[in-house]
């Protein structure tokens, strides 16, 4: 049985800085993925009207994210 767990990041009044160093868009063109100098990966929703809204921020890398790649199915 496969269990799905959603990660949640909580911070104070201001979000952590995210100086983008890498960017990728998914094949369905609905999600943008950015990597940052601070070692974070952010997922962004992209609407058909080209409006961008934050979805998730992933922490854990200890170095800058300098490139992003997708896995093959």
C-alpha positions as a printed Julia matrix, in Angstrom:
73×3 Matrix{Float64}:
  0.0    0.0     0.0
  1.45   3.34   -1.08
  0.99   6.21    1.4
  1.25   9.83    0.3
  2.52  12.43    2.75
  2.33  16.14    1.96
  5.16  18.32    3.26
  4.25  21.61    4.89
  6.69  24.45    5.58
  5.82  27.02    8.22
  7.72  30.26    8.81
  7.2   33.59   10.54
  5.89  36.84    9.08
  8.17  36.67    6.05
  9.01  33.76    3.78
 12.67  32.75    3.4
 14.62  34.4     0.59
 14.67  32.5    -2.67
 17.31  33.79   -5.1
 16.52  31.75   -8.22
 19.5   30.0    -9.82
 17.67  27.37  -11.9
 14.22  27.11  -13.49
 12.25  24.38  -15.24
  8.67  24.0   -16.49
  6.86  20.65  -16.55
  5.71  19.05  -19.8
  2.05  19.84  -19.04
  3.06  23.5   -18.56
  1.1   23.73  -15.31
  4.01  23.73  -12.85
  7.21  25.78  -12.7
 10.08  24.45  -10.59
 12.75  26.83   -9.31
 15.99  26.13   -7.49
 17.66  28.74   -5.33
 21.05  29.88   -4.14
 19.86  29.03   -0.6
 19.34  25.34   -1.5
 15.55  25.39   -1.74
 13.33  23.99   -4.47
  9.99  25.72   -5.04
  6.98  24.48   -6.98
  4.69  27.08   -8.55
  1.28  26.64  -10.17
  0.95  28.27  -13.6
 -2.62  29.01  -14.74
 -3.76  29.15  -18.36
 -3.89  32.96  -17.92
 -0.14  32.79  -17.04
 -0.72  33.69  -13.37
  1.85  32.17  -11.03
  1.08  31.14   -7.45
  3.29  29.36   -4.93
  2.55  25.72   -4.27
  5.32  24.16   -2.15
  8.83  24.93   -0.94
 11.22  22.06   -0.29
 14.14  22.41    2.13
 17.09  20.11    2.76
 19.85  20.84    0.26
 23.03  22.21    1.8
 24.33  23.84   -1.39
 22.94  26.05   -4.16
 20.65  24.42   -6.71
 22.45  25.07  -10.0
 20.41  22.87  -12.34
 17.11  21.01  -12.46
 16.15  17.94  -14.5
 13.1   15.74  -14.71
 13.15  11.97  -14.45
 11.89   9.83  -17.28
  8.83   7.69  -16.73
